[in-house]
mmCIF file of C-alpha atoms in Angstrom:
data_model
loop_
_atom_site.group_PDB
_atom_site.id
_atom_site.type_symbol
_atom_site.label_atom_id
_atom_site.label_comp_id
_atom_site.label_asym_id
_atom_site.label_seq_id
_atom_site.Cartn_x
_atom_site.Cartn_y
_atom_site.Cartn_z
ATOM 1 C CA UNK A 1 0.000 0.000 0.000
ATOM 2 C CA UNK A 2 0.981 3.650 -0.906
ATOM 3 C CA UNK A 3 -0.197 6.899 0.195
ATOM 4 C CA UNK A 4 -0.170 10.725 -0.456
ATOM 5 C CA UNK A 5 -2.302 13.357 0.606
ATOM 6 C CA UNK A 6 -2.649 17.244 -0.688
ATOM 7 C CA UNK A 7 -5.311 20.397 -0.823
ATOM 8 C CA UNK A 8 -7.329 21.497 -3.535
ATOM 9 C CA UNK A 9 -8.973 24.756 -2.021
ATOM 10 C CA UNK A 10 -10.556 23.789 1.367
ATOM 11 C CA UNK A 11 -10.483 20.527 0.797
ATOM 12 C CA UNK A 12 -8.129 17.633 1.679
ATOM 13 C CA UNK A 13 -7.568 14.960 -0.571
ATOM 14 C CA UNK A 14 -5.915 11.684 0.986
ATOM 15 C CA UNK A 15 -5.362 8.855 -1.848
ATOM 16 C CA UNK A 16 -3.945 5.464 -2.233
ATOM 17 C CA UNK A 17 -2.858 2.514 -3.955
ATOM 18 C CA UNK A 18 -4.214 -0.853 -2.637
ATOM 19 C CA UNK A 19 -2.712 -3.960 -3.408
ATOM 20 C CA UNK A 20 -5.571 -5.368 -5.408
ATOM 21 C CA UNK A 21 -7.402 -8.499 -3.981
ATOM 22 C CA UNK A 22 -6.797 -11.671 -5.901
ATOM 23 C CA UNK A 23 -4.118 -10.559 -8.273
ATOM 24 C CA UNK A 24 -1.790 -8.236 -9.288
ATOM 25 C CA UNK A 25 -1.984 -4.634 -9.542
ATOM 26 C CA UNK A 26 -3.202 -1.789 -7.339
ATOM 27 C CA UNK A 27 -6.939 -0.692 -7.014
ATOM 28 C CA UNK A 28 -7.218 3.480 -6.427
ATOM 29 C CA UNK A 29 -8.706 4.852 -3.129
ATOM 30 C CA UNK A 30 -9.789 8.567 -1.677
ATOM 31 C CA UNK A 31 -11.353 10.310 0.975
ATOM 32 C CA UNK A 32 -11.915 13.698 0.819
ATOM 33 C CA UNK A 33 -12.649 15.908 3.488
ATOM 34 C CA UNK A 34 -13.604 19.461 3.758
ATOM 35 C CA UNK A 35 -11.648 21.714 5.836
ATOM 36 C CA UNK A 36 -13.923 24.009 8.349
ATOM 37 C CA UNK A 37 -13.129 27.037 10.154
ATOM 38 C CA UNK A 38 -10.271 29.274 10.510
ATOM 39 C CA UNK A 39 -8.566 25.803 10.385
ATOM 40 C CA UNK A 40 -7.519 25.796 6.758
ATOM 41 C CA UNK A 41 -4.111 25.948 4.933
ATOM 42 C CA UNK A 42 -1.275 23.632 5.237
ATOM 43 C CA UNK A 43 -0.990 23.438 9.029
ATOM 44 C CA UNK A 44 -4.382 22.066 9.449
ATOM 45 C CA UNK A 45 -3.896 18.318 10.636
ATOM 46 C CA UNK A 46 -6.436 17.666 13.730
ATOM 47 C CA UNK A 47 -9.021 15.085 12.270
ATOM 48 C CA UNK A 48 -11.720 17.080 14.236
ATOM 49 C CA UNK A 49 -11.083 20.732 11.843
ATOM 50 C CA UNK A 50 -12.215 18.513 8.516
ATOM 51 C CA UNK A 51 -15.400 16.739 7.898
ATOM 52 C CA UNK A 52 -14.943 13.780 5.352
ATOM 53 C CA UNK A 53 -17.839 14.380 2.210
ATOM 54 C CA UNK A 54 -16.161 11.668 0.084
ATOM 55 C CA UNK A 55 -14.571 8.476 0.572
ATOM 56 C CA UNK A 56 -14.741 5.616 -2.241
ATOM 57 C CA UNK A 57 -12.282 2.585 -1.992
ATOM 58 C CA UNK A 58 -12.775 1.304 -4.984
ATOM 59 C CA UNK A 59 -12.368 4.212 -7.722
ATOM 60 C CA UNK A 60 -13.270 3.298 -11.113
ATOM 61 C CA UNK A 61 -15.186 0.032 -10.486
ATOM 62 C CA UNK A 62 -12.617 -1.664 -8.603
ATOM 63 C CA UNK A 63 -9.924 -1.697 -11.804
ATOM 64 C CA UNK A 64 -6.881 -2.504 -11.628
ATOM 65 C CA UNK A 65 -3.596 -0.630 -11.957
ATOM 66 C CA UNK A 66 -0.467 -1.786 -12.675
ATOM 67 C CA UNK A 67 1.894 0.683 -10.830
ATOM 68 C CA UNK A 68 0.888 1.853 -7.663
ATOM 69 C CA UNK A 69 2.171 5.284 -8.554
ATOM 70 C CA UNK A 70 -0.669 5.275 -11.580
ATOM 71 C CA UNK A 71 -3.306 4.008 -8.930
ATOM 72 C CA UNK A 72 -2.179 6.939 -6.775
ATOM 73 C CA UNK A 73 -2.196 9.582 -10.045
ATOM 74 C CA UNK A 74 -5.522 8.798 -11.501
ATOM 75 C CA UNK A 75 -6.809 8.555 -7.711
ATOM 76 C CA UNK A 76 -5.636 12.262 -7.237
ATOM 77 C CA UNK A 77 -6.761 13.503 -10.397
ATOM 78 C CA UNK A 78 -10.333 11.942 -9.731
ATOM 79 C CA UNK A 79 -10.712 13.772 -6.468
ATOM 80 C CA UNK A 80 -9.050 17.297 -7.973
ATOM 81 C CA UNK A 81 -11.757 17.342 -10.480
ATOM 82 C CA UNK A 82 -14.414 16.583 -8.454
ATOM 83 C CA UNK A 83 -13.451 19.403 -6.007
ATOM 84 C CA UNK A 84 -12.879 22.037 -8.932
ATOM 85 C CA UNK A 85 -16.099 21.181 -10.623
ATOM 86 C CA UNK A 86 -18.237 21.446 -7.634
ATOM 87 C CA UNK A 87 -19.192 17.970 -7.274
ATOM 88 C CA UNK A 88 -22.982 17.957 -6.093
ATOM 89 C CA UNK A 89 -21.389 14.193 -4.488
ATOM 90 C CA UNK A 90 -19.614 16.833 -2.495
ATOM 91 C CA UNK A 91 -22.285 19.560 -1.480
ATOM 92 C CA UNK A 92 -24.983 17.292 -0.864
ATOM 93 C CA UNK A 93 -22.498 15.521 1.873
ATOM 94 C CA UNK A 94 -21.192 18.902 3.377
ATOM 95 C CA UNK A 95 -24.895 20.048 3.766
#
């Protein structure tokens, strides 16, 4: 298993690369979590200043990647967008 983590606005995006049940290859994970308060920015790492509105641990149907650096990349990117386009996933869970 690999992990990496990074913000996208006021939200934190935590990803990683699973080794993939019964085979090779990694499956792709997130949660995302909004940031609340005067709490935001880079030194913000107490679990109770960010409310998770996102967490899937299978990204793209459970598929499986072959690196788990590509896992990790397409995990990221997933989570980016959905932040940047204003996921209603996202809003609706915030609410």
């Amino acid at each position: 298993m690999q992990f990496d983590e990074c913000l996208e606005g006021d939200y934190r995006i935590f990803v990683g690369a699973l080794d993939a049940p019964r085979g090779e290859g990694y499956i792709a994970a997130v949660v995302v979590s909004r940031l609340v308060g005067d709490d935001r920015g880079a030194h913000a790492t107490a679990e109770h200043r960010a409310r998770e509105v996102w967490r899937d641990d299978s990204l793209a149907c459970g598929y499986r990647w072959p690196t788990a650096e590509a896992a990790i990349h397409y995990a990221k990117n997933r989570a980016r967008e959905m932040v940047r386009k204003a996921s209603p996933m996202l809003v609706h869970q915030t609410a």
